[in-house]
Short mmCIF file of C-alpha atoms and ligand atoms in Angstrom, two decimals:
data_model
loop_
_atom_site.label_atom_id
_atom_site.label_comp_id
_atom_site.label_asym_id
_atom_site.label_seq_id
_atom_site.Cartn_x
_atom_site.Cartn_y
_atom_site.Cartn_z
CA MET T 19 76.58 22.74 0.84
CA TYR T 20 79.10 24.16 3.29
CA ILE T 21 82.56 22.94 2.30
CA ASN T 22 85.54 24.27 4.18
CA GLY T 23 84.14 27.76 4.67
CA VAL T 24 82.58 28.05 1.19
CA TYR T 25 78.89 27.62 0.28
CA CYS T 26 78.68 25.51 -2.91
CA GLN T 27 75.36 25.59 -4.75
CA ASP T 28 73.74 22.50 -6.34
CA TYR T 29 76.20 20.11 -4.79
CA ALA T 30 75.66 16.48 -3.85
CA VAL T 31 77.44 14.12 -1.48
CA VAL T 32 77.72 10.33 -1.85
CA PHE T 33 78.13 8.49 1.44
CA ASP T 34 77.72 5.31 3.42
CA THR T 35 79.16 5.60 6.92
CA GLN T 36 81.86 7.79 5.41
CA ILE T 37 81.88 10.33 2.60
CA ILE T 38 82.65 8.70 -0.74
CA GLU T 39 82.46 11.68 -3.09
CA VAL T 40 81.37 15.32 -3.13
CA GLY T 41 80.75 17.49 -6.17
CA ASP T 42 78.37 19.17 -8.57
CA VAL T 43 75.07 17.30 -8.56
CA GLU T 44 75.07 16.67 -12.34
CA ILE T 45 78.55 15.14 -12.23
CA ILE T 46 77.60 13.00 -9.22
CA LYS T 47 74.46 11.79 -11.04
CA ALA T 48 76.57 10.87 -14.09
CA ASN T 49 79.17 9.08 -11.95
CA TYR T 50 76.59 7.19 -9.84
CA PRO T 51 73.71 6.42 -12.25
CA ASP T 52 72.29 3.70 -9.96
CA CYS T 53 72.25 5.86 -6.84
CA PHE T 54 69.07 7.46 -5.50
CA VAL T 55 69.64 11.21 -5.31
CA GLU T 56 67.50 13.03 -2.74
CA ASP T 57 66.74 16.65 -3.58
CA LEU T 58 66.63 18.44 -0.22
CA GLY T 59 64.77 21.40 -1.74
CA ALA T 60 65.37 25.11 -2.20
CA GLY T 61 66.80 26.91 0.83
CA SER T 62 68.43 23.75 2.20
CA LEU T 63 71.94 24.04 3.63
CA LEU T 64 73.98 20.97 4.42
CA PHE T 65 76.74 21.37 7.02
CA PRO T 66 79.16 18.86 8.51
CA GLY T 67 77.99 17.61 11.92
CA PHE T 68 78.41 20.22 14.64
CA VAL T 69 80.82 19.64 17.52
CA ASN T 70 80.38 20.96 21.09
CA THR T 71 83.83 20.63 22.70
CA HIS T 72 82.87 21.42 26.31
CA VAL T 73 79.81 20.24 28.25
CA HIS T 74 79.27 18.96 31.83
CA LEU T 75 76.40 16.46 31.57
CA GLU T 76 76.55 15.36 35.23
CA PHE T 77 75.05 18.70 36.23
CA SER T 78 72.16 18.60 33.74
CA SER T 79 69.39 18.74 36.36
CA ASN T 80 70.21 22.33 37.39
CA GLN T 81 67.77 25.06 36.48
CA THR T 82 67.24 27.33 39.45
CA THR T 83 69.46 25.78 42.12
CA LEU T 84 72.79 27.42 41.38
CA GLN T 85 73.43 31.11 41.88
CA TYR T 86 74.15 33.16 38.76
CA GLY T 87 75.71 36.62 38.39
CA SER T 88 79.03 36.13 40.21
CA PHE T 89 81.61 33.38 39.73
CA VAL T 90 82.48 32.98 43.40
CA GLY T 91 78.80 33.05 44.40
CA TRP T 92 78.15 30.36 41.80
CA LEU T 93 81.09 28.23 42.98
CA GLU T 94 79.87 28.45 46.55
CA SER T 95 76.40 27.33 45.46
CA VAL T 96 77.97 24.40 43.57
CA LEU T 97 79.75 23.28 46.76
CA ILE T 98 76.47 23.39 48.65
CA ALA T 99 74.16 21.80 46.07
CA ARG T 100 76.50 19.52 44.10
CA GLU T 101 75.18 16.25 45.49
CA GLU T 102 71.54 17.27 44.98
CA ILE T 103 72.19 18.25 41.34
CA ILE T 104 74.13 15.09 40.56
CA GLN T 105 71.45 12.89 42.12
CA GLY T 106 68.83 14.74 40.06
CA SER T 107 70.82 14.21 36.87
CA THR T 108 69.36 10.79 36.21
CA LEU T 109 69.85 8.64 33.14
CA GLU T 110 66.72 10.18 31.59
CA VAL T 111 67.81 13.76 32.36
CA ILE T 112 71.24 13.18 30.79
CA LYS T 113 69.69 11.49 27.74
CA GLY T 114 67.41 14.51 27.39
CA ALA T 115 70.46 16.81 27.49
CA MET T 116 72.22 14.77 24.80
CA ASN T 117 69.09 14.80 22.64
CA ALA T 118 68.83 18.57 23.00
CA MET T 119 72.36 18.84 21.65
CA LEU T 120 71.56 16.40 18.84
CA SER T 121 68.46 18.30 17.76
CA SER T 122 70.63 21.41 17.34
CA GLY T 123 73.02 19.45 15.10
CA VAL T 124 75.66 18.30 17.60
CA CYS T 125 77.05 14.99 16.31
CA ALA T 126 80.09 14.93 18.60
CA PHE T 127 80.92 16.48 21.95
CA GLY T 128 83.57 16.74 24.63
CA ALA T 129 82.06 15.62 27.94
CA ILE T 130 83.86 16.96 31.01
CA SER T 131 83.26 14.39 33.72
CA SER T 132 83.91 14.66 37.45
CA TYR T 133 82.63 11.22 38.50
CA ALA T 134 81.99 9.21 35.30
CA ARG T 135 78.33 8.88 36.38
CA GLU T 136 77.12 9.84 32.90
CA LEU T 137 78.93 6.96 31.18
CA GLU T 138 75.82 4.75 31.28
CA ALA T 139 73.84 7.39 29.36
CA LEU T 140 76.72 8.06 26.95
CA ALA T 141 76.94 4.37 26.13
CA THR T 142 73.48 4.65 24.52
CA THR T 143 74.14 7.61 22.19
CA LYS T 144 75.10 7.50 18.54
CA GLN T 145 76.98 10.80 18.95
CA LYS T 146 80.78 10.64 19.13
CA VAL T 147 82.15 11.48 22.55
CA VAL T 148 85.52 12.62 23.80
CA PHE T 149 85.32 11.87 27.51
CA PHE T 150 87.45 14.25 29.57
CA ASN T 151 88.04 12.60 32.96
CA GLU T 152 88.52 15.50 35.32
CA LEU T 153 91.29 15.72 37.92
CA ILE T 154 90.65 18.00 40.89
CA GLY T 155 92.35 18.27 44.27
CA SER T 156 94.80 20.66 45.87
CA ASN T 157 95.34 19.08 49.29
CA PRO T 158 98.60 17.04 49.30
CA GLN T 159 97.09 14.63 51.87
CA SER T 160 94.22 13.52 49.65
CA ILE T 161 95.73 13.90 46.20
CA ASP T 162 96.96 10.29 45.90
CA ALA T 163 93.48 8.87 46.47
CA LEU T 164 91.95 11.40 44.05
CA TYR T 165 94.59 10.59 41.44
CA ALA T 166 93.95 6.85 41.77
CA ASP T 167 90.22 7.44 41.22
CA PHE T 168 91.03 9.62 38.20
CA VAL T 169 93.14 6.81 36.65
CA ARG T 170 90.34 4.30 37.36
CA ARG T 171 87.83 6.52 35.53
CA ILE T 172 90.15 6.84 32.52
CA GLU T 173 90.21 3.05 32.29
CA GLU T 174 86.45 2.80 32.73
CA SER T 175 85.88 5.27 29.88
CA SER T 176 88.18 3.33 27.53
CA CYS T 177 85.71 0.49 26.95
CA TYR T 178 83.36 2.02 24.37
CA PRO T 179 84.00 2.26 20.60
CA HIS T 180 82.36 5.69 20.20
CA ILE T 181 83.96 7.19 23.34
CA THR T 182 87.55 8.47 23.31
CA PRO T 183 89.05 8.82 26.80
CA ALA T 184 90.80 12.12 27.57
CA ILE T 185 92.00 14.20 30.52
CA ALA T 186 90.67 17.42 32.07
CA ILE T 187 92.65 19.37 34.65
CA HIS T 188 89.91 21.23 36.57
CA ALA T 189 91.61 24.65 36.94
CA PRO T 190 94.87 26.35 38.00
CA TYR T 191 93.40 27.13 41.44
CA SER T 192 92.08 23.66 42.22
CA VAL T 193 94.69 21.09 41.18
CA HIS T 194 98.07 20.63 42.84
CA PRO T 195 100.94 21.24 40.37
CA VAL T 196 102.53 17.88 41.27
CA ALA T 197 99.30 16.10 40.25
CA ILE T 198 99.12 18.17 37.05
CA VAL T 199 102.64 17.08 36.06
CA LYS T 200 101.72 13.44 36.76
CA ALA T 201 98.50 13.69 34.73
CA LEU T 202 100.26 15.35 31.80
CA ARG T 203 102.86 12.59 31.81
CA LEU T 204 100.03 10.05 31.65
CA ALA T 205 98.44 12.00 28.78
CA LYS T 206 101.69 11.78 26.85
CA GLU T 207 102.12 8.04 27.55
CA LYS T 208 98.57 7.18 26.53
CA ASN T 209 98.26 9.84 23.82
CA LEU T 210 95.22 11.46 25.49
CA LEU T 211 93.79 14.90 24.73
CA VAL T 212 94.00 17.46 27.53
CA SER T 213 91.60 20.22 28.50
CA SER T 214 91.52 22.69 31.40
CA HIS T 215 89.43 25.61 32.61
CA PHE T 216 91.63 28.69 32.52
CA MET T 217 91.18 32.35 33.47
CA GLU T 218 87.42 32.06 33.76
CA SER T 219 86.86 34.90 36.24
CA ARG T 220 88.37 38.05 37.66
CA ALA T 221 88.55 36.23 41.01
CA GLU T 222 90.77 33.55 39.46
CA LYS T 223 93.01 36.16 37.84
CA GLU T 224 93.53 38.03 41.11
CA TRP T 225 94.10 34.86 43.12
CA LEU T 226 96.74 33.56 40.68
CA GLY T 227 98.22 37.03 40.31
CA GLY T 228 98.93 37.60 44.03
CA SER T 229 96.53 35.60 46.25
CA TYR T 230 94.05 38.45 46.65
CA GLY T 231 90.50 39.29 45.58
CA GLU T 232 87.20 37.43 46.00
CA PHE T 233 88.86 34.00 46.07
CA LYS T 234 90.83 34.81 49.26
CA PRO T 235 87.94 34.59 51.76
CA PHE T 236 86.49 31.68 49.75
CA PHE T 237 89.71 29.61 50.00
CA GLU T 238 90.23 30.53 53.64
CA LYS T 239 86.67 29.48 54.50
CA TYR T 240 86.43 26.22 52.56
CA LEU T 241 90.02 24.99 52.31
CA GLY T 242 91.91 26.80 55.05
CA VAL T 243 94.33 28.09 52.43
CA SER T 244 95.50 31.70 52.14
CA SER T 245 97.71 31.64 49.06
CA SER T 246 97.49 30.31 45.51
CA LEU T 247 99.11 27.00 44.52
CA CYS T 248 100.83 28.60 41.56
CA SER T 249 100.88 31.71 39.41
CA LYS T 250 99.26 31.88 35.98
CA GLU T 251 102.73 31.76 34.37
CA GLU T 252 103.79 28.71 36.41
CA PHE T 253 100.54 26.96 35.50
CA LEU T 254 100.94 27.64 31.78
CA SER T 255 104.57 26.54 31.84
CA LEU T 256 103.43 23.05 32.93
CA PHE T 257 101.62 22.76 29.57
CA ARG T 258 104.60 23.83 27.47
CA ALA T 259 104.86 20.43 25.76
CA THR T 260 101.15 19.58 25.79
CA PRO T 261 98.85 21.44 23.39
CA THR T 262 95.74 21.88 25.53
CA HIS T 263 92.13 22.93 25.01
CA PHE T 264 91.70 25.80 27.50
CA THR T 265 88.13 26.74 28.36
CA HIS T 266 86.81 30.28 28.98
CA ALA T 267 89.99 32.45 28.92
CA THR T 268 87.91 35.56 29.57
CA GLN T 269 90.68 37.26 31.58
CA ILE T 270 93.67 36.66 29.33
CA ASP T 271 95.99 39.50 28.34
CA GLU T 272 98.26 40.04 25.34
CA GLU T 273 101.10 38.05 26.94
CA ASP T 274 98.81 35.09 27.68
CA ILE T 275 97.53 35.15 24.10
CA ASN T 276 101.10 35.02 22.79
CA THR T 277 101.90 32.13 25.15
CA LEU T 278 98.77 30.20 24.08
CA LYS T 279 99.72 30.76 20.46
CA SER T 280 103.36 29.70 20.85
CA TYR T 281 102.43 26.46 22.70
CA HIS T 282 99.76 25.61 20.09
CA HIS T 283 96.94 25.67 22.64
CA THR T 284 93.30 26.12 21.64
CA ILE T 285 90.35 27.79 23.35
CA ALA T 286 86.77 26.77 24.10
CA HIS T 287 84.60 29.88 24.06
CA CYS T 288 81.44 29.61 26.21
CA PRO T 289 79.79 33.05 25.91
CA ARG T 290 76.52 32.30 27.71
CA SER T 291 78.24 30.59 30.64
CA ASN T 292 80.62 33.54 30.98
CA ARG T 293 77.75 36.03 30.94
CA LEU T 294 75.68 34.09 33.47
CA LEU T 295 78.60 33.69 35.90
CA GLY T 296 79.43 37.39 35.81
CA SER T 297 82.58 37.26 33.68
CA ALA T 298 83.57 39.73 30.98
CA PRO T 299 83.38 38.51 27.37
CA MET T 300 86.39 36.60 26.09
CA PRO T 301 88.61 38.81 23.82
CA LEU T 302 87.47 36.96 20.70
CA ALA T 303 88.63 39.64 18.24
CA LYS T 304 92.21 39.22 19.55
CA ILE T 305 91.97 35.43 19.40
CA ILE T 306 90.85 35.64 15.78
CA GLU T 307 93.53 38.22 14.94
CA LYS T 308 96.24 35.96 16.41
CA GLU T 309 94.78 32.95 14.56
CA ILE T 310 94.39 30.84 17.69
CA ALA T 311 92.05 27.93 17.00
CA PHE T 312 88.85 28.20 19.04
CA SER T 313 85.57 26.37 19.42
CA THR T 314 82.25 27.76 20.60
CA ALA T 315 80.80 25.49 23.29
CA THR T 316 77.81 25.44 25.62
CA ASP T 317 79.46 24.44 28.92
CA GLY T 318 76.97 22.53 31.11
CA LEU T 319 73.45 23.25 32.31
CA SER T 320 75.14 24.20 35.58
CA SER T 321 75.92 27.52 33.88
CA ASN T 322 73.57 27.70 30.91
CA TYR T 323 69.87 27.46 30.10
CA SER T 324 70.18 25.16 27.06
CA LEU T 325 72.68 22.89 25.33
CA ASN T 326 71.50 24.04 21.90
CA ILE T 327 74.68 24.97 20.01
CA LEU T 328 72.73 27.29 17.68
CA ASP T 329 71.52 29.22 20.76
CA GLU T 330 75.18 29.57 21.74
CA LEU T 331 76.13 30.99 18.35
CA ARG T 332 73.22 33.47 18.47
CA SER T 333 74.44 34.73 21.85
CA ALA T 334 78.03 35.01 20.58
CA LEU T 335 76.75 37.09 17.66
CA MET T 336 75.12 39.54 20.06
CA ILE T 337 78.02 39.70 22.54
CA HIS T 338 80.95 40.42 20.22
CA SER T 339 79.80 43.67 18.69
CA ASP T 340 83.43 44.65 17.95
CA ILE T 341 83.69 42.02 15.17
CA GLN T 342 82.15 42.62 11.74
CA LEU T 343 78.85 40.70 11.69
CA SER T 344 79.18 38.37 8.69
CA THR T 345 82.86 37.68 9.49
CA LEU T 346 81.85 36.71 13.03
CA ALA T 347 79.05 34.46 11.75
CA ASP T 348 81.48 32.67 9.40
CA LYS T 349 84.01 32.24 12.23
CA LEU T 350 81.32 30.87 14.56
CA ILE T 351 80.22 28.24 12.03
CA GLU T 352 83.87 27.26 11.57
CA SER T 353 84.25 27.09 15.36
CA ILE T 354 81.65 24.30 15.68
CA THR T 355 82.68 22.40 12.53
CA LYS T 356 86.23 22.26 11.19
CA SER T 357 87.98 23.85 14.20
CA ALA T 358 86.08 21.97 16.93
CA ASN T 359 86.52 18.69 15.07
CA ALA T 360 90.29 19.23 14.75
CA ILE T 361 90.54 20.22 18.43
CA LEU T 362 88.88 16.95 19.49
CA GLY T 363 90.90 14.94 16.95
CA LEU T 364 87.81 13.48 15.26
CA ASN T 365 87.17 12.56 11.63
CA GLY T 366 84.18 14.80 10.88
CA GLY T 367 84.02 18.59 10.65
CA VAL T 368 84.39 18.92 6.87
CA ILE T 369 82.33 17.54 4.01
CA GLU T 370 85.06 15.83 2.00
CA LYS T 371 85.97 12.34 0.82
CA GLY T 372 87.11 10.00 3.60
CA ARG T 373 85.50 11.91 6.48
CA ASP T 374 82.79 10.40 8.67
CA ALA T 375 79.31 11.01 7.24
CA HIS T 376 77.98 13.35 9.94
CA PHE T 377 75.71 16.04 8.50
CA VAL T 378 73.35 18.75 9.70
CA LEU T 379 70.57 20.05 7.48
CA LEU T 380 69.45 23.63 8.14
CA ARG T 381 66.75 25.41 6.15
CA LEU T 382 65.94 28.97 5.12
CA SER T 383 62.33 29.45 4.15
CA ASN T 384 63.09 32.44 1.91
CA LEU T 385 65.66 32.00 -0.82
CA PRO T 386 68.81 33.94 0.14
CA SER T 387 69.56 37.00 -1.99
CA GLN T 388 73.34 36.63 -1.57
CA SER T 389 75.79 34.03 -0.33
CA ALA T 390 77.93 36.36 1.81
CA LEU T 391 75.39 36.27 4.64
CA LEU T 392 74.55 32.56 4.56
CA SER T 393 76.33 31.77 7.86
CA LEU T 394 74.52 34.64 9.57
CA TRP T 395 71.09 33.69 8.24
CA SER T 396 71.66 30.01 9.02
CA ILE T 397 72.40 30.89 12.64
CA LEU T 398 69.57 33.40 13.00
CA HIS T 399 66.77 31.43 11.35
CA ASN T 400 67.26 27.87 12.61
CA GLU T 401 66.15 27.26 16.16
CA ARG T 402 67.04 23.62 15.66
CA ALA T 403 68.35 21.40 12.87
CA SER T 404 65.91 20.07 10.27
CA ARG T 405 67.72 16.75 10.06
CA VAL T 406 70.90 15.24 11.52
CA TYR T 407 73.00 12.31 10.28
CA VAL T 408 75.61 10.42 12.27
CA ASP T 409 77.72 7.81 10.45
CA GLY T 410 75.43 8.18 7.42
CA GLU T 411 72.27 7.39 9.36
CA VAL T 412 69.42 9.83 10.06
CA VAL T 413 69.36 10.23 13.86
CA PHE T 414 67.12 13.30 14.13
CA ASN T 415 64.30 14.65 11.99
CA LYS T 416 62.40 17.81 12.90
CA VAL T 417 58.70 17.05 12.91
ZN1 ZN L 507 83.36 23.83 32.21
#
């Protein structure tokens, strides 16, 4: 059993919808003589439910529509095909995407939503959802209408017991600073979590750094704008009093890392999305060295080929060759359990008394020869979960 970064052998957990007690199986049996104790078998590993902090479900129908390989090329293809992809992302398609996450052990996720069209599908899931209503809009003439729609969606997403409303600022290059300030004030008033894409591509870095690079012709063509709304520093300063979950951060430098650390921000690391959209890998070794909390997340099917969180960890293992292998594997498991849970402010993430009873069962068919590599082997040898519990109930069983 994986407890707070340590693998404890021959442990048992007593639970209903929440965890009642955890400990050595013989002590648990003595303390609960009337309880049925299920032996999960040799090679079984019980983890807390996994958490995927960043996914765009409204774009789940994409497979071969959007252009991969360059961020600006991809963004252009999104502008062209957005309506087609959203129309194709039907209730069934979105349910399929959620089930794919569930079968990889994801018991809770952060859904980044542009239009709140996925709410109907989310209402049906047992998974816990933090629903990030996204604000986008840089044109002062249309920002009031966009802001009003954003506030309406926050209210709409507040009506479900398993869905926590939250706020997403799309990106530094796409939201007017005045609207950001307004949204952050609202977040403070309503105590809502905040997330934002940040420093995803070289194009974004150059545009914010001096209104040059690949974004210049893009902005001139689509928005008639020839300079950036704000610099990277001005953008970050808006979030000084709001610890925020920044997604991607592939282009951050030492100074940015220090700023993120001093404002208590966190990072969502989406390695496959970054690779597919032509970005360099995020400087994960630095993030770990500076002890900045990070999650590993899938992003949406608009920039990925699966929402399987174990697939994401396998890719991260292969990308970050500058980090010692077993250390990286341990950090990655932590990034989808304890860290991701804390980032989303949920009550899972750790197997301990009082937490919600969300569990993921993984299996190794050969008995491990040592415990130091258990995270690595768990990631490498489990394409999907063997079983998943949400609120103490089995919600997925591998056939
Ligand atoms: Zn995203």
